[in-house]
Coordinates of C-alpha atoms in Angstrom, one line a residue:
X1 CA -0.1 3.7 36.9
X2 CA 3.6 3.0 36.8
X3 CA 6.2 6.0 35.4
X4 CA 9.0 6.6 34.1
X5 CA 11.3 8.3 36.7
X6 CA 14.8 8.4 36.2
X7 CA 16.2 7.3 33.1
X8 CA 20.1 6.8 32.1
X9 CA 21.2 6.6 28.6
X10 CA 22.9 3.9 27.1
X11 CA 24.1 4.0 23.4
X12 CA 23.9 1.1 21.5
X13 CA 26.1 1.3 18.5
X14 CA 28.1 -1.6 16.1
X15 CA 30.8 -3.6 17.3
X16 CA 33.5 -3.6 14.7
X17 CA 34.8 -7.0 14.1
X18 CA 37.9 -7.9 14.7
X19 CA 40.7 -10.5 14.2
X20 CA 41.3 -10.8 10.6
X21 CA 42.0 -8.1 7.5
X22 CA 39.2 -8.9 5.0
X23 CA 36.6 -7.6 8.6
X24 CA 37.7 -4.2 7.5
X25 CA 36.2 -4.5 4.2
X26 CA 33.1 -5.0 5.3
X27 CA 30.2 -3.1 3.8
X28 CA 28.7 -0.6 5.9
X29 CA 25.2 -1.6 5.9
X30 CA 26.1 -4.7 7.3
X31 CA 25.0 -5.9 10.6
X32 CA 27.4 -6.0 13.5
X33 CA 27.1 -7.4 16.5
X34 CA 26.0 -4.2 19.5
X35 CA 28.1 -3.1 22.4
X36 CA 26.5 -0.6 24.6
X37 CA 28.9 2.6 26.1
X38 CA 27.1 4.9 28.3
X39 CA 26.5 8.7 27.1
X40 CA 24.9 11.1 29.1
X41 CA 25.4 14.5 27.2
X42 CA 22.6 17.0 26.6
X43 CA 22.0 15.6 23.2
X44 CA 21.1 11.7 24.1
X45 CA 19.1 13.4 27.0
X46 CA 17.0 15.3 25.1
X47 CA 15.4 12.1 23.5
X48 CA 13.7 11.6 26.8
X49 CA 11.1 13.5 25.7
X50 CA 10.1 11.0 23.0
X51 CA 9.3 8.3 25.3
X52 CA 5.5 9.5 26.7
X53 CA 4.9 9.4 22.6
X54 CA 5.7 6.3 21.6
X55 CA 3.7 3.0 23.0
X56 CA 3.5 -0.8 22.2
X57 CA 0.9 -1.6 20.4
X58 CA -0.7 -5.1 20.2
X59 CA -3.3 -6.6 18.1
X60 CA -6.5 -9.0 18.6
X61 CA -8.9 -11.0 16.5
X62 CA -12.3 -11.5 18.7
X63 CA -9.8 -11.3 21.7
X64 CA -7.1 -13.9 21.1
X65 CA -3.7 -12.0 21.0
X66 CA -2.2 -11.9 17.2
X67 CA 0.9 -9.8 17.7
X68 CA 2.9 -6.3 19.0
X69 CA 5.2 -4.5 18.1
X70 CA 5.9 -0.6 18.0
X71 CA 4.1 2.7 17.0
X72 CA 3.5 6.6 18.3
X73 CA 1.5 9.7 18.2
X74 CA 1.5 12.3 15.4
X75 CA -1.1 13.9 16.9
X76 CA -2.8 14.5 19.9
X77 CA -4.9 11.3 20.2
X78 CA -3.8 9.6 16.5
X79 CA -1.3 7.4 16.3
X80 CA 0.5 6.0 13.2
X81 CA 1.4 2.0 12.7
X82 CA 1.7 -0.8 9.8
X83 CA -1.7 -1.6 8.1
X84 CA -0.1 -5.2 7.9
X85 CA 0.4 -5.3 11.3
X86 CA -3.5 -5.0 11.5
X87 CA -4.7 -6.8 8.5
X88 CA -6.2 -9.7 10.7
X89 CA -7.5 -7.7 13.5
X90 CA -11.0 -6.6 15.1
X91 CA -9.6 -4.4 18.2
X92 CA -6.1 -3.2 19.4
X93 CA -4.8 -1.7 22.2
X94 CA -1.3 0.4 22.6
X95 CA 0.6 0.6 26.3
X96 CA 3.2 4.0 26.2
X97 CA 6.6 3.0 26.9
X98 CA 6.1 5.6 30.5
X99 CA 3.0 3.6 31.9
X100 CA 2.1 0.2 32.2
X101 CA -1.8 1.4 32.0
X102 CA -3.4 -0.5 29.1
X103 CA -5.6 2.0 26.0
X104 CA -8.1 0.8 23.9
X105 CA -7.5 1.9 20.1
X106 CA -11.7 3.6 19.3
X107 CA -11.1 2.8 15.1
X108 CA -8.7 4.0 12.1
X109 CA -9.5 7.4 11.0
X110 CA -7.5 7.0 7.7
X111 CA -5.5 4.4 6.1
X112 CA -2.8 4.0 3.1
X113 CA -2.5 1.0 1.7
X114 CA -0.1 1.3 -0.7
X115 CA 2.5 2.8 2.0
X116 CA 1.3 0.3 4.6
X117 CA 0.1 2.9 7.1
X118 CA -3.1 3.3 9.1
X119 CA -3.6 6.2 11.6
X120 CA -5.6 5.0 14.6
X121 CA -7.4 6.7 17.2
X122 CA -6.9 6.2 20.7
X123 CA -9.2 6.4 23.6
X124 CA -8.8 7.9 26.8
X125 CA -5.6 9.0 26.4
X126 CA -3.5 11.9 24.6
X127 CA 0.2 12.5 24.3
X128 CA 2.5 15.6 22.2
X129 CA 3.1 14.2 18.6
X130 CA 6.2 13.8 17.5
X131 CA 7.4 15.8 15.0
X132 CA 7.6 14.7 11.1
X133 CA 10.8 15.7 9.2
X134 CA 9.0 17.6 6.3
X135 CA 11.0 16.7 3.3
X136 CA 13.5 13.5 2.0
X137 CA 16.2 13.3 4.2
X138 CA 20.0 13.1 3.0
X139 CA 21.8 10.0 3.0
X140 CA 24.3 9.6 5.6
X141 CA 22.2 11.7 7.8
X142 CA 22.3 10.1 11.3
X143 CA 19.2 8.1 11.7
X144 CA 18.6 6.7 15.8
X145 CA 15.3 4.9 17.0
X146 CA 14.7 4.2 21.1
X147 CA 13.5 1.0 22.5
X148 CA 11.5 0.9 25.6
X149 CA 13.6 1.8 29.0
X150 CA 14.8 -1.2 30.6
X151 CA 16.2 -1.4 34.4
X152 CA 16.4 2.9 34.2
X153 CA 18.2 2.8 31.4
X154 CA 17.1 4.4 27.4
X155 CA 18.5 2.3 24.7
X156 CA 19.2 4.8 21.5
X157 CA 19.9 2.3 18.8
X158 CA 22.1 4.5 16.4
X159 CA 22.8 4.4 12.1
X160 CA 22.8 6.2 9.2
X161 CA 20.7 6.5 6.6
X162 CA 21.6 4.7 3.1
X163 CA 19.8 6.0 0.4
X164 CA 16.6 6.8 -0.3
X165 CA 15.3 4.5 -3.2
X166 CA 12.4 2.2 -4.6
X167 CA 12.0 -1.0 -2.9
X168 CA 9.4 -3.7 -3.7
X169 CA 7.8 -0.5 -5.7
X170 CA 7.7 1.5 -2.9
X171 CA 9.4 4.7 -1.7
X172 CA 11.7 4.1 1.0
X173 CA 14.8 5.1 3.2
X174 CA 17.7 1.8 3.6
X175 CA 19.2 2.5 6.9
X176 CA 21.9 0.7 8.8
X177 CA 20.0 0.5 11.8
X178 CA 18.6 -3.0 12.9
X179 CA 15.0 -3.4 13.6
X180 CA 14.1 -6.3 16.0
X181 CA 10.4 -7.4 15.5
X182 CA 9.1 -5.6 18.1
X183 CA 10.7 -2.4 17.4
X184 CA 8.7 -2.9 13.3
X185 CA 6.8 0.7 13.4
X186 CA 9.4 2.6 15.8
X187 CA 10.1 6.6 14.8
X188 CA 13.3 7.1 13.4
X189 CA 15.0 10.1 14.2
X190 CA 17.4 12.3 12.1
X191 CA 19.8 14.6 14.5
X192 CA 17.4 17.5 14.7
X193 CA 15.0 15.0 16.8
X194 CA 12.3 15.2 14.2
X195 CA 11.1 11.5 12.6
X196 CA 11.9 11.1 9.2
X197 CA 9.3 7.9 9.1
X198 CA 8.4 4.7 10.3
X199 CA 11.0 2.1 10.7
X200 CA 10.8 -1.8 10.2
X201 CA 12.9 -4.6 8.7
X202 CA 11.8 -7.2 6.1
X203 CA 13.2 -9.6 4.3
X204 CA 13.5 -8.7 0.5
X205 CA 15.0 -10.9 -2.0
X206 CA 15.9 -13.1 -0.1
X207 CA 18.3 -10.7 1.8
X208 CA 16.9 -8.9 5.5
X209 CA 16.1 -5.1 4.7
X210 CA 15.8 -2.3 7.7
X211 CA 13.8 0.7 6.0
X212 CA 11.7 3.6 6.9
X213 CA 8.6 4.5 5.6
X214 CA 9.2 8.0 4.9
X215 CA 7.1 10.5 7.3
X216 CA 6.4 13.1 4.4
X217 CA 3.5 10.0 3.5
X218 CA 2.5 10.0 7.1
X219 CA 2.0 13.8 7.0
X220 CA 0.1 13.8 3.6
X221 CA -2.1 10.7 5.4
X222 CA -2.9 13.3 8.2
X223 CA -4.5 15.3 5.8
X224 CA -7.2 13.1 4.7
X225 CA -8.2 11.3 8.4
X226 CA -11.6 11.3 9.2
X227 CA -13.5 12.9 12.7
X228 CA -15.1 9.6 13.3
X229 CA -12.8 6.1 13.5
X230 CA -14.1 3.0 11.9
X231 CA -13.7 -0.2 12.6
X232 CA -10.9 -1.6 12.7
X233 CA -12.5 -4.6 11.1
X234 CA -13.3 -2.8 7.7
X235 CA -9.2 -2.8 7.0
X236 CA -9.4 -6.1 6.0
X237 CA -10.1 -7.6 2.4
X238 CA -13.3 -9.3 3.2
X239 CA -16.7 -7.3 3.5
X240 CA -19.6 -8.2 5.7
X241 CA -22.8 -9.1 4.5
X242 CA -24.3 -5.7 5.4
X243 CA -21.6 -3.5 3.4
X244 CA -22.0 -6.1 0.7
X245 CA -25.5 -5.6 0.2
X246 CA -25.1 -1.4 0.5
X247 CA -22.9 -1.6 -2.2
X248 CA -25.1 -3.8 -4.5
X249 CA -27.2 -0.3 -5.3
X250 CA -24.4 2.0 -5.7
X251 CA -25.4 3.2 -9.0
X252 CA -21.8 4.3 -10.4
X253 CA -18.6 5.5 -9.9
X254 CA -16.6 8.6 -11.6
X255 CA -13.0 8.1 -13.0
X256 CA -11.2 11.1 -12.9
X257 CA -8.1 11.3 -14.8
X258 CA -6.0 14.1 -16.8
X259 CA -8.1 13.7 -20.0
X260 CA -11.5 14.1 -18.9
X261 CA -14.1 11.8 -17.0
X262 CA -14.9 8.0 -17.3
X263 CA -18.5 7.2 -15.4
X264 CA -18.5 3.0 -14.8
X265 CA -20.7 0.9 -13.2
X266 CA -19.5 -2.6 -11.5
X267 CA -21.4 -5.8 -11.9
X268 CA -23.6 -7.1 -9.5
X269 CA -23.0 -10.8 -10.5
X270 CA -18.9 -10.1 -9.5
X271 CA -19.7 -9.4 -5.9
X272 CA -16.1 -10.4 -5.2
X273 CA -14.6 -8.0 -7.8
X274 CA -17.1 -4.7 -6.7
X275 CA -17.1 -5.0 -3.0
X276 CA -13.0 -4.7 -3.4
X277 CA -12.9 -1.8 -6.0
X278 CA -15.3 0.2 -4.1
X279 CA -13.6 -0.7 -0.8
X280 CA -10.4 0.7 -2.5
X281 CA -12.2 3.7 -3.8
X282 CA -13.8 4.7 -0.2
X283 CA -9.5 4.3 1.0
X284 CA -8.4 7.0 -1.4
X285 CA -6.1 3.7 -3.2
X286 CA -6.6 5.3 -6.4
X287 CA -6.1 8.9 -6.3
X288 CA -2.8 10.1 -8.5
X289 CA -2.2 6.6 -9.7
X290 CA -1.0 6.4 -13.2
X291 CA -2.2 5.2 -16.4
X292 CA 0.6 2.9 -16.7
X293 CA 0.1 1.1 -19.8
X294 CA -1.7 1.7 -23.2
X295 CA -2.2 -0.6 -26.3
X296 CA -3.7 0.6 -29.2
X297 CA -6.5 -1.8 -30.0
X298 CA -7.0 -3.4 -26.6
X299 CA -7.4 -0.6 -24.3
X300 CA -5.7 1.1 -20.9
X301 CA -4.9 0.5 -17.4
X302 CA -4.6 1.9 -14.4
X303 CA -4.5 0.6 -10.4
X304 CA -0.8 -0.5 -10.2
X305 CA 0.3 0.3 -6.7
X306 CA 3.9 1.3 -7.5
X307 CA 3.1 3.9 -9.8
X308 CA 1.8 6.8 -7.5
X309 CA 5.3 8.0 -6.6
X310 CA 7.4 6.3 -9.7
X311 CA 10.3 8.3 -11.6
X312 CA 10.3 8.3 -15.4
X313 CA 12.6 5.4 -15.9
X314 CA 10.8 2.9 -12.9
X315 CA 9.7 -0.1 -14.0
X316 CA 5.5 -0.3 -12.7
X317 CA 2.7 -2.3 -13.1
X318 CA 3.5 -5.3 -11.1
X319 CA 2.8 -4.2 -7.5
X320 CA -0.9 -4.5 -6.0
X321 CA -2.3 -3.9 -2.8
X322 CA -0.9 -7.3 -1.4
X323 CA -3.5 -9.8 -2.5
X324 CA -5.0 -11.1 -5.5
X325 CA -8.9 -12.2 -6.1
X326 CA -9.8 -15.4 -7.1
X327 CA -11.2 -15.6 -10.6
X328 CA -14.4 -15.1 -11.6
X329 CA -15.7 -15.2 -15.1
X330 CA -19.3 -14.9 -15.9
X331 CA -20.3 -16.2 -19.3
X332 CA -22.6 -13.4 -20.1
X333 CA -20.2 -10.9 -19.9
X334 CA -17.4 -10.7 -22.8
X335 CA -15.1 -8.1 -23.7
X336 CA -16.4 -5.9 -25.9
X337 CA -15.8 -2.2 -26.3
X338 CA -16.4 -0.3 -22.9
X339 CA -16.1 -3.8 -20.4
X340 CA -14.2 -3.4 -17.5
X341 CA -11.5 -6.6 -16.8
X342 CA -9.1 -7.2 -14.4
X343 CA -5.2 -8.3 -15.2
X344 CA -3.1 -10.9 -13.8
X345 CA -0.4 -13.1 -14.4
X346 CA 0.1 -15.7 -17.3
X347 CA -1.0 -18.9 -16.8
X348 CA 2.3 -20.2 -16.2
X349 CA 3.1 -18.3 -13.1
X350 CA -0.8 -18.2 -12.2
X351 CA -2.6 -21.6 -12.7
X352 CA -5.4 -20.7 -11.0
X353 CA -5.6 -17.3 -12.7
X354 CA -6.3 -15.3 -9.7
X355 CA -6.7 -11.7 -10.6
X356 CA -4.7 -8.8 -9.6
X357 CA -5.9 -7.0 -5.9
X358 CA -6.4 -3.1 -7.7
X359 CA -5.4 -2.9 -10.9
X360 CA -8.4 -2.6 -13.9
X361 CA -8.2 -2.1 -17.9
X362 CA -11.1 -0.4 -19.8
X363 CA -11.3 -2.5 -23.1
X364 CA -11.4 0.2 -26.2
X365 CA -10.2 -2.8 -28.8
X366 CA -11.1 -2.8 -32.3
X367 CA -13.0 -4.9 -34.7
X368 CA -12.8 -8.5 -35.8
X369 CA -14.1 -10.1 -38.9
X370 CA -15.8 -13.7 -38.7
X371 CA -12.2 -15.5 -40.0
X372 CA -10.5 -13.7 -37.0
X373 CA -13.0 -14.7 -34.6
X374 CA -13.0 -18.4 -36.2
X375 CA -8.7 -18.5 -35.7
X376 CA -9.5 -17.0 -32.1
X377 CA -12.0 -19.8 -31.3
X378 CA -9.4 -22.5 -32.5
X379 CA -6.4 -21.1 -30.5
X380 CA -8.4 -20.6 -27.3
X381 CA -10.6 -23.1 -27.6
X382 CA -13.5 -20.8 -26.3
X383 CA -16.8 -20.7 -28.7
X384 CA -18.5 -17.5 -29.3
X385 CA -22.1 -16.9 -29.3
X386 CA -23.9 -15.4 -32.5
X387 CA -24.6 -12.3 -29.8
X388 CA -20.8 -12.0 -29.1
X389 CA -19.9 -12.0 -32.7
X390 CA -22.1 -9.5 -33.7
X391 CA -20.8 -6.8 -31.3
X392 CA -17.1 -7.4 -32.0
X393 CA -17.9 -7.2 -35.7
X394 CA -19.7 -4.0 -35.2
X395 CA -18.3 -2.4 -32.1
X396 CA -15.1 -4.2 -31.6
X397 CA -13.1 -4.9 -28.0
X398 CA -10.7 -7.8 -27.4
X399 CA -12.2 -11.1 -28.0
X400 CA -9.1 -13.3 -27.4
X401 CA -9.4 -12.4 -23.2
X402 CA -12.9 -14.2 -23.3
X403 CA -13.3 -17.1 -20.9
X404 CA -10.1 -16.4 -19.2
X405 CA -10.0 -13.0 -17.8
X406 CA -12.8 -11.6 -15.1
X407 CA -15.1 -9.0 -16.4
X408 CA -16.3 -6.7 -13.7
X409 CA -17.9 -3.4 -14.8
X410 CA -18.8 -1.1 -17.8
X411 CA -18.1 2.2 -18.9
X412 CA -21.4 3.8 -18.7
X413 CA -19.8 7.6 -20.4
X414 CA -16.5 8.6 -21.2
X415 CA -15.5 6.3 -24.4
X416 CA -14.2 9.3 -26.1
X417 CA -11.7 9.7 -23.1
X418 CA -10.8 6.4 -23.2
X419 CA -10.0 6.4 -27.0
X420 CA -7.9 9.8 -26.8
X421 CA -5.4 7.9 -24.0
X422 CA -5.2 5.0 -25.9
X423 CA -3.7 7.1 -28.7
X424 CA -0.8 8.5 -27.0
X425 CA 2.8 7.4 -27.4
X426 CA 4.2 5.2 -25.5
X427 CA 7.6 3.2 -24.8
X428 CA 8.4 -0.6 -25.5
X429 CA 6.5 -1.3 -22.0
X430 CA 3.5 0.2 -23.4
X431 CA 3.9 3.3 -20.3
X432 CA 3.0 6.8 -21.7
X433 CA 6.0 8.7 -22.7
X434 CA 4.4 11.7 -21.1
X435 CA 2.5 10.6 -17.3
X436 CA -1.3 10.8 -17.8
X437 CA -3.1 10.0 -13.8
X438 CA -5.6 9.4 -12.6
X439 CA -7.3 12.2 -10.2
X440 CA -9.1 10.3 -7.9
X441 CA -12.6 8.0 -8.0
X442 CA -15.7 8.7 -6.6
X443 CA -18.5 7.0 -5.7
X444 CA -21.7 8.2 -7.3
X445 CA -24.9 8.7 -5.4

């Protein structure tokens, strides 16, 4: 076992360009090309301390090597990185940047999908957490990450923080800094030399982005980790034969949201549809999401991703968990009062009319008369049976989705919570003026 002895510090910081006026105007976010200056006062040496904490972490699928790049402890023996650095993996193993001894990663005791963490718990090895900065940090604050020691020297690769602001629906700090690939899931430090998240760079509209994932979601993620890790094979968005079949007898679930309780059951026949939702259930993906859009006569829905943490005036209900499900429409099923459905895109951006990953509407609709239904079935094209007409006639629900939309579950109690949300007011994107959430689901015995 190979450590770190004695280290020197060498600053890297921009190199400000030179030879002609308009250089000057430059934006500050820009990159610049790095110089390196040495600096050995008290304050560089006291990131030293960081380095036993912080490891290389590389990822495997049945042994063949998938990729590395950066993460670090926040506890003892937990360590935080990118779900999406893992979303392909069955094992992992982290190297710290003081030893060249190689760890074995046991299982992920807690994940967040919609911030793209997973904590992961390490085996045979423990290390002093670094410390979380507890709240939003100011812009212009300092912001510095390391890289690992090369040739006894500690790069500090120095910025400032930008703004924090919404990005791709997501909370998120801009900083100047300049993540290589490696470095995706370094600790960024703020001058106090506690982390204000996890840094990584990605390219966004077209343009490169460095951003943190702020550590006040990696301390609330603490919270909820379990004592014993699970595979590290359960992260990703297909489910085994064994887990499949377990939740084929779940009897329901329980939708808890500001207005009361809505108990559902999921269809058997959309094995797809269930294994997913209850996947996302068991990961917590749903607690405090909103109930971002409401239309009188069709019904309400909830599951959008960027809508946990959104301000009054975000736009939402376009981000999912970072996949979509392949339709699935069973003929049987058709949307009357109480069905379950899931969203997705028009046809025009969605030929194959893939469903969204996590989002889900509860169908409260009204009811249609038999010239309705007749000038449906001539602008869709999709016949309905005697069965089908009888219950929108009588109980109503939204018979122009039929054929085209996937049907995955029922409300099995809880209409009359349903029909008070739908009521509300909302703006011209159909959002609630005032925020209604949703608790959390649970799975029912």
């Amino acid at each position: 076992m190979k450590r770190l002895t004695q280290i020197s510090i060498v600053v890297w910081i921009g190199l400000q360009l030179a030879g002609c006026s308009s250089s000057t105007q430059k934006k500050a976010d820009q990159p610049n090309a790095e110089k390196t200056e040495s600096a050995d006062t008290n304050d560089d040496q006291s990131f030293l301390q960081f380095i036993p904490s912080i490891v290389k972490i590389e990822s495997f699928d049945s042994g063949r090597f998938l990729e590395s790049e950066t993460a670090f402890f926040v506890d003892s023996q937990t360590i935080v990185c990118r779900l999406s650095f893992l979303e392909n993996a069955t094992e992992a193993k982290i190297t710290p940047f003081d030893e060249d001894k190689t760890y074995a990663i046991a299982g992920y005791v807690a994940v967040d999908r919609i911030n793209n963490l997973v904590l992961l718990r390490a085996e045979g090895i423990q290390r002093k957490p670094i410390s979380l900065y507890p709240d939003v940090a100011p812009n212009t604050a300092k912001s510095i990450y390391l890289t690992k020691p090369q040739n006894n020297t500690l790069p500090l690769h120095k910025g400032k923080v930008l703004e924090y602001t919404t990005i791709s629906g997501s909370k998120l700090y801009r900083v100047d800094n300049q993540f290589r690939s490696k470095s995706n899931g370094t600790p960024v430090f703020v001058s106090n030399y506690q982390s204000i998240g996890l840094g990584f760079s990605e390219v966004v509209t077209y343009e490169n982005q460095n951003m943190v994932i702020p550590s006040i979601y990696i301390s609330d993620l603490l919270k909820k980790k379990v004592a014993t890790p699970k595979k590290l094979v359960n992260l990703q968005t297909k489910t085994s034969k064994l887990v499949s079949q377990a939740n084929s007898k779940i009897k329901g679930l329980l939708i808890e949201t500001d207005y009361g309780n809505i108990q559902i059951k999921l269809f058997n026949e959309t094995p797809a549809y269930r294994d997913n939702f209850i996947r996302l259930v068991r990961e917590n993906y749903y607690d405090s999401l909103l109930v971002h859009r409401v239309i009188k006569s069709f019904g309400i829905q909830s599951g959008a991703a960027d809508t946990r943490y959104a301000g009054p005036d975000d736009v939402v209900g376009w981000k999912g968990p970072g996949y979509s499900l392949p339709a699935h429409v069973v003929p049987k099923y058709f949307h009357k009062r109480g069905m379950i459905g899931s969203p997705r895109k028009p046809d025009r951006k969605n030929s194959k009319r893939r469903s969204d990953g996590s989002q889900y509407y509860i169908v409260t609709g009204r009811v249609y008369s038999d010239s309705e239904l007749d000038d449906i079935e001539k602008e869709t094209g999709h016949h309905f049976t005697a069965e089908q007409r009888r219950a929108y006639k009588i109980e109503g629900g939204a018979p122009h989705l039929d054929g085209t939309y996937t049907i995955f579950g029922q409300v099995v109690s809880g209409m009359d919570v349903a029909d008070q949300i739908v009521k509300v007011k909302t703006d011209d994107d159909f959002r609630p003026l005032k925020d209604i959430r949703v608790k959390k689901i649970t799975i029912l015995d």
